[in-house]
Short mmCIF file of C-alpha atoms in Angstrom, two decimals:
data_model
loop_
_atom_site.label_atom_id
_atom_site.label_comp_id
_atom_site.label_asym_id
_atom_site.label_seq_id
_atom_site.Cartn_x
_atom_site.Cartn_y
_atom_site.Cartn_z
CA UNK R 1 -0.13 -0.66 0.13
CA UNK R 2 2.75 2.41 0.70
CA UNK R 3 4.60 4.58 -2.22
CA UNK R 4 7.90 5.20 -2.57
CA UNK R 5 9.19 8.65 -2.89
CA UNK R 6 11.78 8.02 -6.22
CA UNK R 7 12.20 11.98 -6.86
CA UNK R 8 11.75 15.60 -4.47
CA UNK R 9 10.96 19.10 -6.98
CA UNK R 10 11.44 22.08 -4.38
CA UNK R 11 9.35 24.74 -5.64
CA UNK R 12 9.17 27.36 -2.91
CA UNK R 13 11.07 27.57 0.86
CA UNK R 14 8.28 29.95 2.43
CA UNK R 15 8.29 31.59 5.92
CA UNK R 16 5.39 29.28 6.94
CA UNK R 17 5.24 26.43 4.48
CA UNK R 18 7.76 25.30 1.47
CA UNK R 19 5.97 23.41 -1.70
CA UNK R 20 7.48 20.45 -3.18
CA UNK R 21 6.59 18.18 -6.17
CA UNK R 22 7.23 14.47 -4.85
CA UNK R 23 6.93 11.32 -8.13
CA UNK R 24 6.16 8.32 -6.38
CA UNK R 25 6.36 4.75 -7.47
CA UNK R 26 2.27 3.02 -6.87
CA UNK R 27 2.06 -0.24 -5.13
CA UNK R 28 1.72 -1.81 -8.54
CA UNK R 29 4.94 0.00 -10.24
CA UNK R 30 2.66 3.05 -11.57
CA UNK R 31 4.12 6.66 -11.05
CA UNK R 32 1.85 9.41 -9.02
CA UNK R 33 3.18 12.62 -8.56
CA UNK R 34 1.94 14.75 -4.88
CA UNK R 35 2.17 18.02 -4.64
CA UNK R 36 3.49 18.69 -0.85
CA UNK R 37 3.21 21.05 1.34
CA UNK R 38 5.55 20.84 4.17
CA UNK R 39 4.23 22.58 7.01
CA UNK R 40 7.23 22.41 10.79
CA UNK R 41 3.60 21.34 12.64
CA UNK R 42 1.38 23.18 15.52
CA UNK R 43 -0.27 23.03 18.20
CA UNK R 44 -4.52 23.99 19.22
CA UNK R 45 -6.08 24.45 23.08
CA UNK R 46 -8.76 24.54 25.03
CA UNK R 47 -8.26 26.23 27.37
CA UNK R 48 -11.08 26.05 30.00
CA UNK R 49 -11.80 28.58 32.23
CA UNK R 50 -13.23 28.59 36.19
CA UNK R 51 -16.53 28.46 35.30
CA UNK R 52 -15.78 26.12 32.54
CA UNK R 53 -16.53 28.56 30.42
CA UNK R 54 -14.14 27.31 26.55
CA UNK R 55 -11.77 30.61 25.83
CA UNK R 56 -12.04 31.04 21.79
CA UNK R 57 -10.03 33.52 19.73
CA UNK R 58 -11.62 35.48 16.87
CA UNK R 59 -9.71 36.82 13.88
CA UNK R 60 -9.45 37.01 10.58
CA UNK R 61 -7.68 34.40 7.91
CA UNK R 62 -6.55 36.01 4.64
CA UNK R 63 -7.43 31.71 3.14
CA UNK R 64 -10.48 31.97 4.39
CA UNK R 65 -12.32 35.68 3.37
CA UNK R 66 -13.80 36.36 6.69
CA UNK R 67 -13.39 36.64 10.16
CA UNK R 68 -13.15 32.79 12.06
CA UNK R 69 -14.31 31.81 15.78
CA UNK R 70 -10.68 29.23 16.65
CA UNK R 71 -8.84 27.05 19.88
CA UNK R 72 -6.51 29.38 20.82
CA UNK R 73 -3.08 27.63 18.49
CA UNK R 74 -0.04 28.12 17.39
CA UNK R 75 2.91 26.99 14.91
CA UNK R 76 6.01 24.58 16.50
CA UNK R 77 8.78 26.66 15.92
CA UNK R 78 12.14 24.45 14.74
CA UNK R 79 12.68 22.19 17.38
CA UNK R 80 10.30 22.65 20.35
CA UNK R 81 8.03 21.18 22.54
CA UNK R 82 4.42 21.23 21.36
CA UNK R 83 4.00 21.24 24.71
CA UNK R 84 5.90 24.31 25.43
CA UNK R 85 4.91 25.94 22.63
CA UNK R 86 0.88 25.32 24.06
CA UNK R 87 1.87 27.63 27.08
CA UNK R 88 3.69 29.99 25.05
CA UNK R 89 0.92 30.47 22.79
CA UNK R 90 -1.77 30.72 24.76
CA UNK R 91 -0.13 32.75 27.45
CA UNK R 92 0.01 35.37 23.67
CA UNK R 93 -3.07 34.69 22.51
CA UNK R 94 -5.37 34.53 25.82
CA UNK R 95 -2.69 36.06 28.55
CA UNK R 96 -3.49 32.92 31.03
CA UNK R 97 -1.07 30.41 31.41
CA UNK R 98 -2.33 26.77 31.82
CA UNK R 99 -1.62 25.90 35.22
CA UNK R 100 -2.28 22.41 34.05
CA UNK R 101 -1.97 20.66 30.31
CA UNK R 102 -3.35 17.71 29.33
CA UNK R 103 -2.84 16.14 25.66
CA UNK R 104 -5.79 14.76 23.47
CA UNK R 105 -2.90 13.91 20.59
CA UNK R 106 -3.21 15.82 17.43
CA UNK R 107 -4.96 15.26 13.77
CA UNK R 108 -3.25 15.27 10.69
CA UNK R 109 -5.24 19.02 8.72
CA UNK R 110 -4.96 17.43 5.50
CA UNK R 111 -2.86 14.74 5.48
CA UNK R 112 -3.64 14.45 1.36
CA UNK R 113 -0.72 17.27 0.79
CA UNK R 114 -0.05 18.59 3.56
CA UNK R 115 2.44 17.35 6.45
CA UNK R 116 0.71 18.65 9.37
CA UNK R 117 -0.01 17.07 12.33
CA UNK R 118 -1.61 19.91 15.12
CA UNK R 119 -1.03 18.46 18.48
CA UNK R 120 -4.14 18.94 20.80
CA UNK R 121 -4.17 19.71 24.69
CA UNK R 122 -6.79 20.44 27.37
CA UNK R 123 -5.80 23.27 29.97
CA UNK R 124 -7.31 23.89 32.97
CA UNK R 125 -6.96 26.14 36.48
CA UNK R 126 -6.46 29.04 34.24
CA UNK R 127 -3.45 31.42 35.64
CA UNK R 128 -3.61 35.53 34.90
CA UNK R 129 -0.10 34.91 32.45
CA UNK R 130 3.19 37.68 32.78
CA UNK R 131 4.32 37.33 29.31
CA UNK R 132 2.61 40.52 27.06
CA UNK R 133 0.18 39.11 24.92
CA UNK R 134 1.47 38.76 21.03
CA UNK R 135 1.08 42.43 19.53
CA UNK R 136 1.13 41.44 16.15
CA UNK R 137 -1.81 39.38 16.18
CA UNK R 138 -5.68 41.14 16.37
CA UNK R 139 -7.02 38.77 17.59
CA UNK R 140 -10.63 38.48 20.24
CA UNK R 141 -10.98 36.38 23.20
CA UNK R 142 -14.00 35.54 24.27
CA UNK R 143 -15.57 33.03 26.84
CA UNK R 144 -18.47 30.49 25.80
CA UNK R 145 -19.76 27.47 27.70
CA UNK R 146 -19.05 24.45 26.58
CA UNK R 147 -22.18 23.42 25.44
CA UNK R 148 -22.75 27.11 23.97
CA UNK R 149 -19.79 26.34 21.99
CA UNK R 150 -20.75 22.54 20.45
CA UNK R 151 -24.21 24.97 19.67
CA UNK R 152 -22.16 26.88 17.58
CA UNK R 153 -20.61 23.84 15.78
CA UNK R 154 -23.77 22.45 14.38
CA UNK R 155 -24.83 25.82 13.56
CA UNK R 156 -22.05 26.26 11.59
CA UNK R 157 -20.45 29.45 13.66
CA UNK R 158 -17.89 27.19 15.00
CA UNK R 159 -16.41 26.06 11.31
CA UNK R 160 -13.07 25.42 11.99
CA UNK R 161 -10.91 21.97 11.52
CA UNK R 162 -8.48 21.94 14.42
CA UNK R 163 -12.08 23.43 16.88
CA UNK R 164 -14.30 21.28 16.34
CA UNK R 165 -12.06 18.72 16.71
CA UNK R 166 -10.80 19.62 19.74
CA UNK R 167 -13.73 20.84 21.72
CA UNK R 168 -15.96 17.89 20.51
CA UNK R 169 -13.04 15.73 22.35
CA UNK R 170 -13.18 17.36 25.43
CA UNK R 171 -16.94 17.62 25.34
CA UNK R 172 -17.51 13.59 25.08
CA UNK R 173 -14.94 13.01 27.51
CA UNK R 174 -17.03 14.97 29.93
CA UNK R 175 -20.38 13.06 28.62
CA UNK R 176 -18.81 10.48 29.35
CA UNK R 177 -16.63 10.54 32.24
CA UNK S 1 -9.89 43.22 12.01
CA UNK S 2 -9.95 42.00 8.33
CA UNK S 3 -6.94 42.19 6.17
CA UNK S 4 -6.64 43.90 2.97
CA UNK S 5 -5.13 41.88 -0.14
CA UNK S 6 -2.97 44.32 -2.07
CA UNK S 7 -0.47 42.09 -3.60
CA UNK S 8 -0.56 38.47 -5.12
CA UNK S 9 2.93 36.21 -6.23
CA UNK S 10 1.95 33.65 -7.96
CA UNK S 11 4.02 30.59 -6.67
CA UNK S 12 2.68 27.41 -8.34
CA UNK S 13 0.21 26.43 -10.31
CA UNK S 14 -0.12 22.34 -9.73
CA UNK S 15 -2.69 19.11 -10.25
CA UNK S 16 -4.34 19.88 -6.59
CA UNK S 17 -2.99 23.20 -5.50
CA UNK S 18 -1.75 26.24 -6.39
CA UNK S 19 0.91 28.49 -4.24
CA UNK S 20 1.08 32.72 -4.07
CA UNK S 21 2.10 34.50 -1.46
CA UNK S 22 -0.36 37.45 -0.39
CA UNK S 23 0.99 41.33 0.66
CA UNK S 24 -2.12 42.23 3.57
CA UNK S 25 -2.49 45.52 4.93
CA UNK S 26 -3.34 45.44 8.25
CA UNK S 27 -5.78 46.90 11.09
CA UNK S 28 -2.87 49.05 12.26
CA UNK S 29 -2.58 49.68 8.33
CA UNK S 30 1.18 48.27 8.75
CA UNK S 31 1.57 45.32 6.31
CA UNK S 32 2.58 41.27 6.06
CA UNK S 33 2.98 38.53 4.13
CA UNK S 34 0.68 35.42 3.54
CA UNK S 35 1.93 31.92 2.16
CA UNK S 36 -1.62 30.50 0.52
CA UNK S 37 -2.55 26.93 -0.41
CA UNK S 38 -5.31 27.81 -3.28
CA UNK S 39 -7.70 24.36 -2.65
CA UNK S 40 -10.07 23.63 -5.07
CA UNK S 41 -12.29 21.69 -1.46
CA UNK S 42 -13.72 18.47 -0.41
CA UNK S 43 -16.16 16.61 0.09
CA UNK S 44 -16.10 13.93 3.88
CA UNK S 45 -18.61 11.66 4.36
CA UNK S 46 -20.17 9.56 7.73
CA UNK S 47 -21.23 6.71 6.30
CA UNK S 48 -23.35 3.97 8.07
CA UNK S 49 -23.79 0.53 7.04
CA UNK S 50 -27.44 -1.25 8.06
CA UNK S 51 -25.23 -1.96 11.80
CA UNK S 52 -24.70 1.43 12.19
CA UNK S 53 -21.00 0.28 11.95
CA UNK S 54 -19.24 3.12 9.79
CA UNK S 55 -17.01 2.99 6.64
CA UNK S 56 -13.08 3.68 6.83
CA UNK S 57 -11.40 3.39 4.48
CA UNK S 58 -7.05 2.73 4.60
CA UNK S 59 -4.61 4.55 2.05
CA UNK S 60 -1.03 5.49 2.43
CA UNK S 61 -0.55 9.31 2.69
CA UNK S 62 2.48 10.44 1.66
CA UNK S 63 2.73 14.12 3.78
CA UNK S 64 2.44 11.63 6.70
CA UNK S 65 4.28 9.35 6.33
CA UNK S 66 1.96 7.02 6.74
CA UNK S 67 -1.00 4.57 6.33
CA UNK S 68 -3.93 6.85 8.47
CA UNK S 69 -7.22 5.83 8.79
CA UNK S 70 -9.92 8.09 7.06
CA UNK S 71 -14.04 8.42 6.41
CA UNK S 72 -13.59 8.78 2.72
CA UNK S 73 -13.57 11.78 1.06
CA UNK S 74 -12.71 13.84 -2.03
CA UNK S 75 -11.74 16.79 -4.11
CA UNK S 76 -13.84 18.53 -5.10
CA UNK S 77 -14.51 18.57 -9.99
CA UNK S 78 -14.40 22.44 -10.77
CA UNK S 79 -18.06 23.63 -10.30
CA UNK S 80 -18.86 20.24 -9.41
CA UNK S 81 -21.90 20.22 -6.17
CA UNK S 82 -20.77 18.96 -3.35
CA UNK S 83 -23.47 16.29 -2.75
CA UNK S 84 -22.79 14.86 -6.24
CA UNK S 85 -19.76 15.25 -4.70
CA UNK S 86 -20.18 13.17 -1.61
CA UNK S 87 -21.81 10.61 -4.12
CA UNK S 88 -19.44 10.40 -6.60
CA UNK S 89 -16.43 9.35 -3.68
CA UNK S 90 -18.15 7.43 -1.29
CA UNK S 91 -18.58 4.74 -5.10
CA UNK S 92 -15.25 5.25 -5.90
CA UNK S 93 -14.45 4.83 -2.75
CA UNK S 94 -16.11 2.43 -1.19
CA UNK S 95 -18.72 0.72 -3.70
CA UNK S 96 -22.13 2.16 -2.12
CA UNK S 97 -24.33 4.44 -3.57
CA UNK S 98 -25.74 6.32 0.15
CA UNK S 99 -29.82 5.98 -0.28
CA UNK S 100 -29.87 9.06 2.36
CA UNK S 101 -27.24 12.47 2.64
CA UNK S 102 -27.69 14.64 4.87
CA UNK S 103 -25.10 17.69 5.74
CA UNK S 104 -22.91 18.32 8.50
CA UNK S 105 -21.72 21.59 7.21
CA UNK S 106 -17.64 21.65 7.48
CA UNK S 107 -14.82 22.57 8.40
CA UNK S 108 -11.94 24.36 7.69
CA UNK S 109 -8.52 22.38 7.54
CA UNK S 110 -6.27 25.09 8.22
CA UNK S 111 -6.94 28.14 7.92
CA UNK S 112 -4.14 30.16 8.50
CA UNK S 113 -3.07 29.16 5.40
CA UNK S 114 -5.07 26.79 2.53
CA UNK S 115 -8.15 28.57 1.07
CA UNK S 116 -9.54 24.17 1.72
CA UNK S 117 -12.65 23.69 3.11
CA UNK S 118 -14.18 20.54 2.65
CA UNK S 119 -18.38 19.60 3.03
CA UNK S 120 -19.52 17.03 5.90
CA UNK S 121 -21.85 14.62 5.15
CA UNK S 122 -23.14 11.82 6.91
CA UNK S 123 -24.32 8.69 4.68
CA UNK S 124 -27.11 6.72 5.96
CA UNK S 125 -29.44 3.73 3.46
CA UNK S 126 -26.54 2.43 1.93
CA UNK S 127 -26.93 0.02 -2.11
CA UNK S 128 -24.62 -1.10 -4.21
CA UNK S 129 -23.05 1.79 -5.68
CA UNK S 130 -23.33 0.26 -10.26
CA UNK S 131 -20.06 3.00 -10.37
CA UNK S 132 -16.75 0.51 -10.81
CA UNK S 133 -14.60 1.60 -8.27
CA UNK S 134 -11.40 3.75 -8.93
CA UNK S 135 -9.20 1.25 -9.66
CA UNK S 136 -5.93 4.31 -9.06
CA UNK S 137 -6.22 4.65 -5.51
CA UNK S 138 -4.83 1.92 -2.78
CA UNK S 139 -7.74 1.67 -0.46
CA UNK S 140 -9.27 -0.95 1.73
CA UNK S 141 -12.21 -0.44 3.02
CA UNK S 142 -13.58 -1.62 7.04
CA UNK S 143 -16.26 -1.12 8.31
CA UNK S 144 -15.77 -0.20 12.17
CA UNK S 145 -19.05 -0.04 15.10
CA UNK S 146 -19.27 4.17 15.64
CA UNK S 147 -18.67 2.27 19.39
CA UNK S 148 -15.11 1.81 18.20
CA UNK S 149 -14.29 4.34 16.36
CA UNK S 150 -14.50 7.04 18.80
CA UNK S 151 -12.25 4.28 21.20
CA UNK S 152 -10.50 4.49 18.17
CA UNK S 153 -9.72 8.55 18.11
CA UNK S 154 -8.72 7.66 21.74
CA UNK S 155 -6.04 6.30 21.21
CA UNK S 156 -5.00 7.66 18.34
CA UNK S 157 -5.80 5.14 16.00
CA UNK S 158 -7.91 7.73 14.02
CA UNK S 159 -6.09 11.07 13.46
CA UNK S 160 -7.05 12.46 10.62
CA UNK S 161 -8.49 15.76 10.88
CA UNK S 162 -11.86 15.62 8.62
CA UNK S 163 -12.07 12.46 9.81
CA UNK S 164 -12.13 12.95 13.92
CA UNK S 165 -14.49 16.12 13.52
CA UNK S 166 -16.75 14.19 11.14
CA UNK S 167 -17.18 11.26 13.76
CA UNK S 168 -17.25 13.10 16.48
CA UNK S 169 -20.30 15.19 15.01
CA UNK S 170 -22.00 12.23 14.59
CA UNK S 171 -21.49 10.62 17.70
CA UNK S 172 -22.56 13.60 19.91
CA UNK S 173 -25.48 14.03 17.27
CA UNK S 174 -26.44 9.87 18.42
CA UNK S 175 -25.27 10.54 22.52
CA UNK S 176 -28.42 13.70 22.37
CA UNK S 177 -30.72 12.25 19.67
#
């Protein structure tokens, strides 16, 4: 079932992503081409405050051509531990340090063409951060009850993949627990 | 909060994705660059058989460098209606035609850099398809009880974003209903 890479042609090296075109040999011996976006990976955090409300961020996304409501997230720095990245990004985006941070595994966002893997976390015991917020991000922070966040997913008001995956993971754990 | 595109530099036009580098004006008047992967959009289907088992496909993903277990999915043809695409892809990948196909909305897979939006569907009343399966896809079809699919998400055995989002949406509807 495996595809074997037989040639890799670099197209572009960018700030966040690289693009290459890859020739692969298929299981039947034939060849095909894949366009591969290389991404350093990322983290995303379902953060629950003292009232068990979820902390969400609203920001304009040029690729989506609209404002999206998402869970806090960010790209891994080179060699950065995902847990350290999650603590950093949560503070930069929301002003909260996670007293408790548990892994929810992760997701490949679009394995047909991008290498990006997002490490998902659930954060509890939120404390005011001593880090300054990032000043080059234009985001609005809001707190929403988990049940309302689920209703927003149903209504399509939350339609970011990592946010849907992370929030539903946490919601299902709560219902099971 | 909106970013305004002030310049768009095409880098590459591919078979599935295009890449461009975009200069944007931020809300404070400063400028920044975004790398944008343009993708035609896709569909993904949570298909439930007569025994209420989920139909999953296993395939090698070069970008992820591994075999992934996913819900059936595929890329929109130019101008194709997402519902028609979902019927086509489900038949091509699994051999089933969906007697009933309901929208679950959709997700932006990675709105930080790709335009891809996946339309999610839930399919019921599956019938044997009269279409031939795609012969250039190397996929294995399996049927898994929904509860077992959820356990596989918890254990990280299903870690494809659209599959996690789609399966959890359906699972939560069943628990609520």
